[in-house]
PDB file of C-alpha atoms in Angstrom:
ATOM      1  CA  UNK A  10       0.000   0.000   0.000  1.00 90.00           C
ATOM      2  CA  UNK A  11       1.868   2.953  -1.285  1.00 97.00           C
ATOM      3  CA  UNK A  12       1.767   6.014  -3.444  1.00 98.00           C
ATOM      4  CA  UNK A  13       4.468   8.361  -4.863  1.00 98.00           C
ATOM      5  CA  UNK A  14       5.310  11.619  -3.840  1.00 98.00           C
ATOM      6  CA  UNK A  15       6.842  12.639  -7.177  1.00 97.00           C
ATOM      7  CA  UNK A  16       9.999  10.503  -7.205  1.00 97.00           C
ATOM      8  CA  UNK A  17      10.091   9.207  -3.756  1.00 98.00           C
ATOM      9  CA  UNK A  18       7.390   6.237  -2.845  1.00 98.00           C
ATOM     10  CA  UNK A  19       6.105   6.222   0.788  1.00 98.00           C
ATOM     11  CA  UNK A  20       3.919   3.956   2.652  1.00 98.00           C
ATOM     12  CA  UNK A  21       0.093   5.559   2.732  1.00 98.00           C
ATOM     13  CA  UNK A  22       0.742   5.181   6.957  1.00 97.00           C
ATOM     14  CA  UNK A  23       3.072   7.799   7.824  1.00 97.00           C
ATOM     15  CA  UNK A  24       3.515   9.079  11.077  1.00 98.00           C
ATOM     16  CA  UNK A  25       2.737  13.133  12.177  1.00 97.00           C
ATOM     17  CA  UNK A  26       5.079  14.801  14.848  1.00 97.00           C
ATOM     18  CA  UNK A  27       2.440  17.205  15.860  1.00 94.00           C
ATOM     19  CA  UNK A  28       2.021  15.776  19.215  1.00 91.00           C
ATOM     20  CA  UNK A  29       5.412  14.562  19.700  1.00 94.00           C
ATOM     21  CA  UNK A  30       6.672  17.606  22.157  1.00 95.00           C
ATOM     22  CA  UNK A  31       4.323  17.413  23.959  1.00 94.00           C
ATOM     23  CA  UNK A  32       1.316  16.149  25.932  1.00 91.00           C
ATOM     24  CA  UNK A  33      -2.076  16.720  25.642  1.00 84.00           C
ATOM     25  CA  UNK A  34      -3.031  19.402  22.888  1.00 86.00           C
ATOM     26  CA  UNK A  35      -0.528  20.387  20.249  1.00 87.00           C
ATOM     27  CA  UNK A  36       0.743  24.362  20.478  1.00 91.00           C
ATOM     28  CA  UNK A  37      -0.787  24.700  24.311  1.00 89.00           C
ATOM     29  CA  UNK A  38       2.026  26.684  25.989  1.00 85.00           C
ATOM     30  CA  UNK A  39       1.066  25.234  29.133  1.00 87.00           C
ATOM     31  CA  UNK A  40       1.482  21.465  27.659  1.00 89.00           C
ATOM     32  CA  UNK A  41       3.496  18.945  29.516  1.00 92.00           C
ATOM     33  CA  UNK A  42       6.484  18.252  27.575  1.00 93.00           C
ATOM     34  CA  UNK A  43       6.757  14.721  26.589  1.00 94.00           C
ATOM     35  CA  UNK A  44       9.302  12.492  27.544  1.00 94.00           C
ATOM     36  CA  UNK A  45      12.069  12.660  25.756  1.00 95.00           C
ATOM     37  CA  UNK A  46      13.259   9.012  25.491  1.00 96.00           C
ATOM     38  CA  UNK A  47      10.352   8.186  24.812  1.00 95.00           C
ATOM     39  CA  UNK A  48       9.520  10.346  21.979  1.00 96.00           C
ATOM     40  CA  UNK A  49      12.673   9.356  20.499  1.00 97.00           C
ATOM     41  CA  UNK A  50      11.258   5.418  21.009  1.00 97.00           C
ATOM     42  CA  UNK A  51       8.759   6.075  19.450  1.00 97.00           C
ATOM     43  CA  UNK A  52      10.237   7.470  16.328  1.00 98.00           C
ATOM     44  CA  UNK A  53      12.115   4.675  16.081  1.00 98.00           C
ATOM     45  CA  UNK A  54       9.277   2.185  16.166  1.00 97.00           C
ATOM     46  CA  UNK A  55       7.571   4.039  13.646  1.00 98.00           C
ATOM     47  CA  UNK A  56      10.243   3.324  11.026  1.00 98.00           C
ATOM     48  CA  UNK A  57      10.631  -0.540  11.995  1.00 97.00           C
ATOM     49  CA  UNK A  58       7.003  -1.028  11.716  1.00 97.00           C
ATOM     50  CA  UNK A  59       7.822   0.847   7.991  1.00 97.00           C
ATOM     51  CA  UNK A  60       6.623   4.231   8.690  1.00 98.00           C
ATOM     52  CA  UNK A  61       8.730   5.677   6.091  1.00 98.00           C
ATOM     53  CA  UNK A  62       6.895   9.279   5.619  1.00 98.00           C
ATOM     54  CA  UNK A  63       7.049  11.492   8.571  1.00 98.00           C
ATOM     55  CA  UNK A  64       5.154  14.937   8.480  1.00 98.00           C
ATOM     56  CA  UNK A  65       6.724  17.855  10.835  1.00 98.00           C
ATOM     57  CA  UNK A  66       7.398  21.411  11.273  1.00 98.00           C
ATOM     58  CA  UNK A  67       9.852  23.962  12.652  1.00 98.00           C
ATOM     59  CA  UNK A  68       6.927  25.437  14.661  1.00 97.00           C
ATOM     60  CA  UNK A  69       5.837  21.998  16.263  1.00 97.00           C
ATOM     61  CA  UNK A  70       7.931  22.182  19.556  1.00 96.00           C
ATOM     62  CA  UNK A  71       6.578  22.844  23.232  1.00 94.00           C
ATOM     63  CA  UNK A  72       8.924  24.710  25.897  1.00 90.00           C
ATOM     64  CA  UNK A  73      11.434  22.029  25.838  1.00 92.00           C
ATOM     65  CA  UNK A  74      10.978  19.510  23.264  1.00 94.00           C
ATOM     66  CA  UNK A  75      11.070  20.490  19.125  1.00 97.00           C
ATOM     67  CA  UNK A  76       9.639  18.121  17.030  1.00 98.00           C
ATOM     68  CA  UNK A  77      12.387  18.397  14.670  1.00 98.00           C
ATOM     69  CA  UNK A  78      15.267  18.164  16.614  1.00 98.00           C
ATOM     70  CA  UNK A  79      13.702  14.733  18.126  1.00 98.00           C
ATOM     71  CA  UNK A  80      13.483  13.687  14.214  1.00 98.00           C
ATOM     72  CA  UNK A  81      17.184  14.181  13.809  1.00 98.00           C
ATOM     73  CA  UNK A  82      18.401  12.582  16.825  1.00 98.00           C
ATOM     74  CA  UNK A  83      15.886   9.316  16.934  1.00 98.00           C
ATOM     75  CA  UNK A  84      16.438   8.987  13.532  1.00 98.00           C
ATOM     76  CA  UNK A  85      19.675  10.535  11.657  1.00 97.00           C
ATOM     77  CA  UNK A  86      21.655   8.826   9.927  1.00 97.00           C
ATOM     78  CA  UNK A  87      18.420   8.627   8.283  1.00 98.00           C
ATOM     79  CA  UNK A  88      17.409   5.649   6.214  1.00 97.00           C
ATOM     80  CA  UNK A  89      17.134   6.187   2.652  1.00 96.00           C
ATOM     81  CA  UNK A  90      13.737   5.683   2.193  1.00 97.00           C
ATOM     82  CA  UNK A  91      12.289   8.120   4.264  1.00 98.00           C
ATOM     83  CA  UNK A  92      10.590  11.090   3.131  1.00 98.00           C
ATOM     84  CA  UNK A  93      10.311  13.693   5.778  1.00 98.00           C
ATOM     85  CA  UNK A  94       7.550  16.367   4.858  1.00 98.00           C
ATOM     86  CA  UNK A  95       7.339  19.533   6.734  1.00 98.00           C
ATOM     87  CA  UNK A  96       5.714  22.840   6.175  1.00 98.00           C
ATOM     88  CA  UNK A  97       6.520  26.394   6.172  1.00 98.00           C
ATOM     89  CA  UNK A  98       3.983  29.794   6.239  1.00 98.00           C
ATOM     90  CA  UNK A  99       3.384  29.510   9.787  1.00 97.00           C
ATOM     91  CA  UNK A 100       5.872  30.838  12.720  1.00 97.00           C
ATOM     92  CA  UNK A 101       5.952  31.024  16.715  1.00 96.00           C
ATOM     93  CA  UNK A 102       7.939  32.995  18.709  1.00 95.00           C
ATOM     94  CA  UNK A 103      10.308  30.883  20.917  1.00 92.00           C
ATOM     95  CA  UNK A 104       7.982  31.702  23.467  1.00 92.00           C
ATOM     96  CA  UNK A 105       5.006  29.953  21.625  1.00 93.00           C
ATOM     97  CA  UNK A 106       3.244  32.600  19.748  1.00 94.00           C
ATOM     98  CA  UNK A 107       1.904  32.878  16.873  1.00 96.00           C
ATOM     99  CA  UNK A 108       3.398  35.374  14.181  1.00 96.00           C
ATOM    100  CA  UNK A 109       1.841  36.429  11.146  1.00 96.00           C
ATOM    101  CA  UNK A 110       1.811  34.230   7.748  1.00 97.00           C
ATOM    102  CA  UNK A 111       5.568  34.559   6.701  1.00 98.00           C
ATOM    103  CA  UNK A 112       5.773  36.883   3.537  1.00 98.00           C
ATOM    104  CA  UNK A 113       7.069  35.316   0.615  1.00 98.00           C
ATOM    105  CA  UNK A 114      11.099  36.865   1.217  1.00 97.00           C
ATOM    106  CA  UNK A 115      10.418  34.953   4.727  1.00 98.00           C
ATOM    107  CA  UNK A 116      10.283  31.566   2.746  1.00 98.00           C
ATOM    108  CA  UNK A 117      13.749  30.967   2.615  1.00 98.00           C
ATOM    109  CA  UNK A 118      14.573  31.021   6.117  1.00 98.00           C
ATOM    110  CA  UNK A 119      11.689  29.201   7.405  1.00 98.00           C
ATOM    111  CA  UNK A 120      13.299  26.404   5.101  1.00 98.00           C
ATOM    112  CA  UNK A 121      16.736  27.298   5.795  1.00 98.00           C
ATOM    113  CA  UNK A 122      15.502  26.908   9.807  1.00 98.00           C
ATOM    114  CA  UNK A 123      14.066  23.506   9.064  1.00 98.00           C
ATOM    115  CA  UNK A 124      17.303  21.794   7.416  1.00 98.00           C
ATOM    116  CA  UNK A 125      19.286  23.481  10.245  1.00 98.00           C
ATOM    117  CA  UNK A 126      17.017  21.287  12.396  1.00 98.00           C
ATOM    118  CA  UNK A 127      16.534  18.481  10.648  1.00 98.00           C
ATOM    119  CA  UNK A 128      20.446  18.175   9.718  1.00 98.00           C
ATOM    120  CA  UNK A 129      19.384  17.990   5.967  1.00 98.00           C
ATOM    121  CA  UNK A 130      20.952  19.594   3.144  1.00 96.00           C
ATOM    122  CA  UNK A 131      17.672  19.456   1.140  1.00 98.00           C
ATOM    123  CA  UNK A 132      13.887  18.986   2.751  1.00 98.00           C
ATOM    124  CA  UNK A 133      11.987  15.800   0.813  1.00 98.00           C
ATOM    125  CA  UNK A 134       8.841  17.888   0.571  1.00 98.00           C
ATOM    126  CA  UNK A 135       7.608  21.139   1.994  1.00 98.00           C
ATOM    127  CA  UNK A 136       3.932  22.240   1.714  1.00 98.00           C
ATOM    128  CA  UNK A 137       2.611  25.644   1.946  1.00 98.00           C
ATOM    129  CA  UNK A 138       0.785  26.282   4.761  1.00 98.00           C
ATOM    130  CA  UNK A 139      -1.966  28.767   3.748  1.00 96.00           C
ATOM    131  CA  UNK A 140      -3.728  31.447   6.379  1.00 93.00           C
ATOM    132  CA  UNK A 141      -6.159  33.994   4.879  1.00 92.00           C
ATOM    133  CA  UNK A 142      -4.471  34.161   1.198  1.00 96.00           C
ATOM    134  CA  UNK A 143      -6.780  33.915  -1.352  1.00 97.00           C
ATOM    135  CA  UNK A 144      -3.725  34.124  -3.879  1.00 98.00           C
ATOM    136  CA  UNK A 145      -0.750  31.858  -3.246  1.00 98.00           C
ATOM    137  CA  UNK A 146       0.895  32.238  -5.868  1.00 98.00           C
ATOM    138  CA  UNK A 147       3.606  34.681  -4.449  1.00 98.00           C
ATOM    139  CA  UNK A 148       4.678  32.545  -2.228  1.00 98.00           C
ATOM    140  CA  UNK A 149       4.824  29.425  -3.967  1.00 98.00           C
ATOM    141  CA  UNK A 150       6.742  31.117  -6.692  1.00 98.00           C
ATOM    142  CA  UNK A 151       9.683  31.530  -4.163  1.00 98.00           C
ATOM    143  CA  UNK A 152       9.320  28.340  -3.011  1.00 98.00           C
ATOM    144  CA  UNK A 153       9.861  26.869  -6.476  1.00 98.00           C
ATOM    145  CA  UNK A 154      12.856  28.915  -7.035  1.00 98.00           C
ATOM    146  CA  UNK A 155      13.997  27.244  -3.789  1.00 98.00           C
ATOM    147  CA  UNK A 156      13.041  24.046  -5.413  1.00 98.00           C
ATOM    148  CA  UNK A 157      15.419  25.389  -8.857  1.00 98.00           C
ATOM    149  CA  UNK A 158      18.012  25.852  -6.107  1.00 98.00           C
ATOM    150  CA  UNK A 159      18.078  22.398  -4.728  1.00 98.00           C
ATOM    151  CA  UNK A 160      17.025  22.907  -1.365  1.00 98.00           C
ATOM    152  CA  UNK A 161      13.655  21.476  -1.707  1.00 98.00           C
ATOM    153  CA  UNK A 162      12.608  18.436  -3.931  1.00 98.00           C
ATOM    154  CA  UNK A 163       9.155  18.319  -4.186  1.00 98.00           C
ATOM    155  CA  UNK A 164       6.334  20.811  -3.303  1.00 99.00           C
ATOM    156  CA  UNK A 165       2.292  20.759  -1.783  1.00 98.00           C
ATOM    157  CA  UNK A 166       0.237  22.699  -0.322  1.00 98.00           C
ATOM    158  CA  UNK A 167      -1.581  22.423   3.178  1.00 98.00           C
ATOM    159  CA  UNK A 168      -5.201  24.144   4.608  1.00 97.00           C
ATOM    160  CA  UNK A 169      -5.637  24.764   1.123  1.00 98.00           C
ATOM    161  CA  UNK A 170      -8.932  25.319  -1.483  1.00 97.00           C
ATOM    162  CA  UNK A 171      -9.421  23.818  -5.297  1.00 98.00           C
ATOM    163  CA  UNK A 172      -8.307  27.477  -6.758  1.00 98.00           C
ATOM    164  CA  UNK A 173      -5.148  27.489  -4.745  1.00 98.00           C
ATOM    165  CA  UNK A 174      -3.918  24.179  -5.849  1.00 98.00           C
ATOM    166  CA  UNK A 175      -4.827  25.508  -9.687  1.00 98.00           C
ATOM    167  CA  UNK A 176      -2.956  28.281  -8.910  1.00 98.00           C
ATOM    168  CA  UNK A 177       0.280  26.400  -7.476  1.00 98.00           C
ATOM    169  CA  UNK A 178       0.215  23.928 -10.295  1.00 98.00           C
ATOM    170  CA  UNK A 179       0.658  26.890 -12.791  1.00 98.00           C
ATOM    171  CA  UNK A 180       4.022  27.536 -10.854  1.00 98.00           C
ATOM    172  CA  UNK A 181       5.332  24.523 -10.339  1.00 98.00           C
ATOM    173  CA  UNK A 182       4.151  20.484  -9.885  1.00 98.00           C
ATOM    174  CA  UNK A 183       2.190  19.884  -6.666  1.00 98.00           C
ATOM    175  CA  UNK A 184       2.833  16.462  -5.202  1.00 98.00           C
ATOM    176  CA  UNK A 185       0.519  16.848  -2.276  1.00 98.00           C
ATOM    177  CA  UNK A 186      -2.462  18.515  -0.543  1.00 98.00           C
ATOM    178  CA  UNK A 187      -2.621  18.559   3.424  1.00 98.00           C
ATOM    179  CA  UNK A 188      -6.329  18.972   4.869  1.00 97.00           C
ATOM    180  CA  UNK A 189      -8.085  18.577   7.551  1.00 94.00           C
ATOM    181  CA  UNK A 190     -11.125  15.738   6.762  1.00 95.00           C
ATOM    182  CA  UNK A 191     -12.046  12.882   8.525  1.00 94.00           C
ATOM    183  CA  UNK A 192     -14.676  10.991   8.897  1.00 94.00           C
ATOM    184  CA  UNK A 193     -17.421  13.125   9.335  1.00 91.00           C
ATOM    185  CA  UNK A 194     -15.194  16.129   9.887  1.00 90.00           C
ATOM    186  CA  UNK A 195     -15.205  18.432   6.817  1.00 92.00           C
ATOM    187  CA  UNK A 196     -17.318  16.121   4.325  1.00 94.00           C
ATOM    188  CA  UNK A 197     -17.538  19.183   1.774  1.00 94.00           C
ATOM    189  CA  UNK A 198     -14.333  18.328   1.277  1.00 96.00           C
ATOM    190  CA  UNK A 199     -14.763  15.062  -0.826  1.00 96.00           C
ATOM    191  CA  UNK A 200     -14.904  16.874  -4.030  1.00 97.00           C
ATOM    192  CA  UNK A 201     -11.563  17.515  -3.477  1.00 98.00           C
ATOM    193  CA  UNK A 202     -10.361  14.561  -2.145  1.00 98.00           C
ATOM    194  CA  UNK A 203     -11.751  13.252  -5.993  1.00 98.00           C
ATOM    195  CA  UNK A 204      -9.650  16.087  -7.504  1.00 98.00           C
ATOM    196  CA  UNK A 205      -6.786  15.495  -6.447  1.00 98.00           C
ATOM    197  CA  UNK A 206      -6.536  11.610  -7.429  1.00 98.00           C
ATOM    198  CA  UNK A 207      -7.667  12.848 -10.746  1.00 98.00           C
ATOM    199  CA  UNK A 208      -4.679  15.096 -10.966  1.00 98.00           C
ATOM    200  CA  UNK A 209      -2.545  12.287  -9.349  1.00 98.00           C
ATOM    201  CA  UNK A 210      -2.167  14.407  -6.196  1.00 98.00           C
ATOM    202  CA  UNK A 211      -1.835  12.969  -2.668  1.00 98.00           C
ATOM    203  CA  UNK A 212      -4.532  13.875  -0.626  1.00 98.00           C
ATOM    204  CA  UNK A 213      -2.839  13.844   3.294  1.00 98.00           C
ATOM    205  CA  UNK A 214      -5.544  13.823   5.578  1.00 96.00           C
ATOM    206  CA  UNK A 215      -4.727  16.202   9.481  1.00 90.00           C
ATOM    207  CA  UNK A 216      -7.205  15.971  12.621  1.00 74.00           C
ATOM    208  CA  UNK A 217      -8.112  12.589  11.145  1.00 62.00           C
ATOM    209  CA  UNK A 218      -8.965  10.889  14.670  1.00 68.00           C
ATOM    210  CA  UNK A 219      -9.110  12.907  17.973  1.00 48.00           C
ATOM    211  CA  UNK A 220      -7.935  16.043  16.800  1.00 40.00           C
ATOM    212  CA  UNK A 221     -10.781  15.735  14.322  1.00 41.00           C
ATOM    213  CA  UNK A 222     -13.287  15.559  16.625  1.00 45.00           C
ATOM    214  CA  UNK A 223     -11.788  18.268  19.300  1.00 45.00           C
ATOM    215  CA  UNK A 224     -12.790  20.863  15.984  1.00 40.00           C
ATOM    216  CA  UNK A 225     -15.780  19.575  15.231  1.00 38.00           C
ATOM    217  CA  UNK A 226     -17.325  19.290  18.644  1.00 37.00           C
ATOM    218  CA  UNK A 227     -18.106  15.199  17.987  1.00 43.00           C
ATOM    219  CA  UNK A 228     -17.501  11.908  19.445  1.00 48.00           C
ATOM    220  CA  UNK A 229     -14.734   9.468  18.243  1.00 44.00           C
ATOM    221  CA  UNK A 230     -17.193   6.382  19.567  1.00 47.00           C
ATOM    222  CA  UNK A 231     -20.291   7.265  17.583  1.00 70.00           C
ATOM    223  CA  UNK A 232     -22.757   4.395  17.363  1.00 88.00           C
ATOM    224  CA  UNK A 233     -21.671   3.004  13.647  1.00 93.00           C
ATOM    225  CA  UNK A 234     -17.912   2.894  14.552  1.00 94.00           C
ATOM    226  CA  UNK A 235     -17.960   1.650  17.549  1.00 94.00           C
ATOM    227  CA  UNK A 236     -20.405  -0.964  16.305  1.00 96.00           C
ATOM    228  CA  UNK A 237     -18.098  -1.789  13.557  1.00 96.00           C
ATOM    229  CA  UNK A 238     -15.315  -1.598  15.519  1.00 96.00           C
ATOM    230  CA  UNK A 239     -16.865  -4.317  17.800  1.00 95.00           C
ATOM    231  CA  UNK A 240     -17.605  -6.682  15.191  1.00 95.00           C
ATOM    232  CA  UNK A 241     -14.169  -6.838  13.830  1.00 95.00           C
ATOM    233  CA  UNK A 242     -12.091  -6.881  17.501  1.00 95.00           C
ATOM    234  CA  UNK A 243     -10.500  -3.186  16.404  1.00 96.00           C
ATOM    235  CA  UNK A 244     -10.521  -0.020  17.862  1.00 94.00           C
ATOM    236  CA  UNK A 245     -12.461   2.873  16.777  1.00 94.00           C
ATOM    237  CA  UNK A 246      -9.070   4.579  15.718  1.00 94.00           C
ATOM    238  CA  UNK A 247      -8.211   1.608  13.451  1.00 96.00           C
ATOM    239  CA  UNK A 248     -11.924   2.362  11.277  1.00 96.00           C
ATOM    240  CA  UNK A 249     -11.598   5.708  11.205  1.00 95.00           C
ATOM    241  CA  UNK A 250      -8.051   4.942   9.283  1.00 96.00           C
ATOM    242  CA  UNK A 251      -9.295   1.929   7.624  1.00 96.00           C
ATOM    243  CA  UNK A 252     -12.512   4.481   5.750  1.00 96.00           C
ATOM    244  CA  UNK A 253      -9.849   7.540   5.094  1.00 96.00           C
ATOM    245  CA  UNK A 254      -7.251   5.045   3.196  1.00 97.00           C
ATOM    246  CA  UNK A 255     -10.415   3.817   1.641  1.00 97.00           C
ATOM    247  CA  UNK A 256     -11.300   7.094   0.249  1.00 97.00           C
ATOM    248  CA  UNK A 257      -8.219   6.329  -2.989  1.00 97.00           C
ATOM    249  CA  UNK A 258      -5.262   4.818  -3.591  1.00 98.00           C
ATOM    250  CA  UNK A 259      -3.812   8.765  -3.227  1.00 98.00           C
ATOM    251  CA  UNK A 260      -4.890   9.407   0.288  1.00 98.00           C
ATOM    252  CA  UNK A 261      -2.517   9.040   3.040  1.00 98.00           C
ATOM    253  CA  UNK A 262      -2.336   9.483   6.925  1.00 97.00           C
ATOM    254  CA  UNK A 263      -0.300  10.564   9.424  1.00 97.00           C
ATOM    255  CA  UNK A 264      -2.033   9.755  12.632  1.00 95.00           C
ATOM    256  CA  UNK A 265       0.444  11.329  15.577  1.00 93.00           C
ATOM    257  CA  UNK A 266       0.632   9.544  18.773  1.00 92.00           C
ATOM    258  CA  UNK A 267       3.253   9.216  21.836  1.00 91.00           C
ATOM    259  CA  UNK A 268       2.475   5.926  22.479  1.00 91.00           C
ATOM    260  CA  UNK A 269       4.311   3.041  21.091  1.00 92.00           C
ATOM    261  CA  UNK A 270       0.821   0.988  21.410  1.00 93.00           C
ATOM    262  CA  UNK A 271      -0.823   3.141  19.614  1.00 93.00           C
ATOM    263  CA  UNK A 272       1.176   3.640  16.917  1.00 95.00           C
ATOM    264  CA  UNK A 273       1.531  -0.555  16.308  1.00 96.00           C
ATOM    265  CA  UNK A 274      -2.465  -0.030  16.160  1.00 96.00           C
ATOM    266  CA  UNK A 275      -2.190   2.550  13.556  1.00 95.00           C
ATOM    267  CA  UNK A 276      -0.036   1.181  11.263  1.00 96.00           C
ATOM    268  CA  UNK A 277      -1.850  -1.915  11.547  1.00 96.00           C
ATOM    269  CA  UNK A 278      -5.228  -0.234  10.813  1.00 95.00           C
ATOM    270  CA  UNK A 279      -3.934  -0.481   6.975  1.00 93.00           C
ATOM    271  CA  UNK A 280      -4.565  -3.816   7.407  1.00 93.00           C
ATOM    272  CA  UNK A 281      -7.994  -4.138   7.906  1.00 93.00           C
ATOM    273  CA  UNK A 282      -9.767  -4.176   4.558  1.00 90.00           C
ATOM    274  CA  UNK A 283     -13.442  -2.494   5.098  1.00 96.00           C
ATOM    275  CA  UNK A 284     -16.525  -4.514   3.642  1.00 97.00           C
ATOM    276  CA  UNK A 285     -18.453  -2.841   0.814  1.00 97.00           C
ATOM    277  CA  UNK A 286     -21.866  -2.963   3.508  1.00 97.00           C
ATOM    278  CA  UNK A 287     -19.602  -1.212   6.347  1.00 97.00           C
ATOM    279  CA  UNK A 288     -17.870   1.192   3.453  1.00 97.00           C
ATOM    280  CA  UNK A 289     -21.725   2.110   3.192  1.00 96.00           C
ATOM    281  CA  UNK A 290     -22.948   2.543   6.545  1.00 96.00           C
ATOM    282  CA  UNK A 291     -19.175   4.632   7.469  1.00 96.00           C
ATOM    283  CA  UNK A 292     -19.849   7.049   4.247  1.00 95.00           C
ATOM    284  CA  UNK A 293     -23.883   7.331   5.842  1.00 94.00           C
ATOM    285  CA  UNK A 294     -22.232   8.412   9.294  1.00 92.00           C
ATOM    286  CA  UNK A 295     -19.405  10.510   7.304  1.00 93.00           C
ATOM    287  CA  UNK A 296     -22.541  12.622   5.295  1.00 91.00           C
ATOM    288  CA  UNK A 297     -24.221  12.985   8.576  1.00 86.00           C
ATOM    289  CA  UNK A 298     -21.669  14.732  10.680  1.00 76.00           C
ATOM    290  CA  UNK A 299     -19.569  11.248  11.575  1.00 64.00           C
TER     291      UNK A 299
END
C-alpha cells in the first residue's frame, strides 16, 4: 500500500510529529512536555514497523521539546527511504506565539531553519501552509525557485482550497495537498479529495482521529464505529483509518501519537480491509456529521 510523492514512494501510513513535544493538545504553551526518550522510542518504532513518511514542522515544539530536533536525533543517519515532509507559512515565537503568515522573502529562512534542524541539506517535501491568502501564488513562486536551487525536492500545499492548488500547479508540480477531513469532519471536502486523485495528487488527511473531533465538537465512539469496531475486535481509531485510506489509492495518513501501542495499532489499521456494507454505513455516518 503505497503512493508516490513525485519521485520518492512512501507507505500511505506515515507518522505526524504534531504531538510529539508534547502532551495533551498540540501548540498549548502550558502542555506537559513529553518524555524525551520516549519520543525518540517512538520514532524509532515508527520506522521498523515501515513508517517511512514522517510529516513535521519547525513550529511543532513545546517549551522544551522540538519536534524536529527529536526527528534528527531518533532517527539521523536517516534511512534512505524516508521522506520527511514539513511545512513552512506559519511561525511562533520561541515563546510559543503565533506570528503572522511569513511573507514570501520569509520563505527561505523558514526552510533554511528547518534543514538546520533536521540536519538535511535538502527537505523531501515542503507544503505551503496557507492562512487567509486567497492568492498563493507569491509565495509558492519563491518556493519553487527554492526548489530550482536544490534545497527542496518536491512541493504541496496544506489548509488549502481547489483554486489554490490551480494556482500552485501553474508555478510549479504539486505532489501533495494537506487537509483537515475525517470521517465526518469536513465532508464538503470530498470533491476535493476526488480532484486530487484525478490530478494524481496525494490527498494527506490532518485531525483525522481525535484532533478531528476536538474541531468539530463530535464523538470518536459514535454508534456506527464503535459498532463496527466491535464486530471486527478493532478499535475505533483503526476504522476511522481503515474508511480515510479507503477514500483512494492517493490518500494518506499521518495519525500522531506518543504511544508506542498506539502507533503498532495505527499502522496496523492499513490492514484491515473495510466490507463494501460497512464502506456504506461509514460514508452514511461521514454525510451525517460522523
Amino acid at each position: 500500500m503505497t503512493w508516490r510523492l513525485g519521485d520518492l514512494t512512501v507507505n500511505r501510513i506515515g507518522f505526524g510529529a504534531m504531538r510529539l513535544p508534547q502532551r495533551g493538545t498540540a501548540f498549548d504553551r502550558r502542555a506537559e512536555p513529553r518524555d524525551r526518550g520516549q519520543a525518540i522510542e517512538v520514532l524509532r518504532k515508527a520506522v521498523e514497523l515501515g513508517v517511512n513518511h514522517v510529516d513535521t514542522a519547525a513550529f511543532y515544539f513545546s517549551a522544551t521539546r522540538s519536534a524536529n530536533e527529536l526527528i534528527n536525533s531518533a532517527l539521523s543517519p536517516y534511512p534512505e527511504d524516508l521522506v520527511i515532509v514539513t511545512k513552512v507559512g506559519p511561525g511562533r515565537t520561541p515563546q510559543g506565539e503565533w506570528l503572522p503568515l511569513a511573507t514570501p522573502r520569509q520563505l527561505r529562512g523558514q526552510v533554511e531553519e528547518n534543514l538546520r534542524q533536521l540536519g538535511r541539506d535538502h527537505l523531501d517535501v515542503v507544503n505551503l501552509r496557507v492562512s487567509g491568502l486567497d492568492d498563493v501564488s507569491a509565495h509558492f513562486e519563491q518556493l519553487a525557485a527554492l526548489r530550482q536551487d536544490g534545497l527542496i525536492r518536491h512541493l504541496g500545499l496544506s489548509n488549502v482550497k481547489p483554486h489554490h492548488l490551480d494556482q500552485a500547479q501553474r508555478i510549479a508540480p504539486v505532489v501533495c495537498v494537506q487537509n483537515s477531513y475525517g470521517l465526518g469532519h469536513h465532508p464538503e471536502q470530498d470533491d476535493f479529495v476526488g480532484v486530487c486523485g484525478e490530478r494524481g495528487v496525494a490527498y494527506v488527511p490532518f485531525f483525522a482521529l481525535t484532533g478531528a473531533n476536538q474541531e468539530a465538537g463530535t464523538s470518536a465512539d459514535d454508534d456506527v464505529v464503535t459498532e463496527i469496531a466491535h464486530d471486527r475486535n478493532a478499535s475505533p481509531a483503526q476504522i476511522r483509518l481503515a474508511w480515510t485510506l479507503a477514500r483512494g489509492p492517493h490518500v494518506l495518513v499521518i495519525p500522531g501519537t506518543g504511544d508506542p501501542e498506539h502507533l503498532r495499532q495505527n499502522v496496523e489499521a492499513g490492514r484491515l480491509g473495510l466490507t463494501t456494507e460497512e464502506l456504506t454505513r461509514l460514508d452514511a455516518a461521514h454525510l451525517n456529521g460522523g
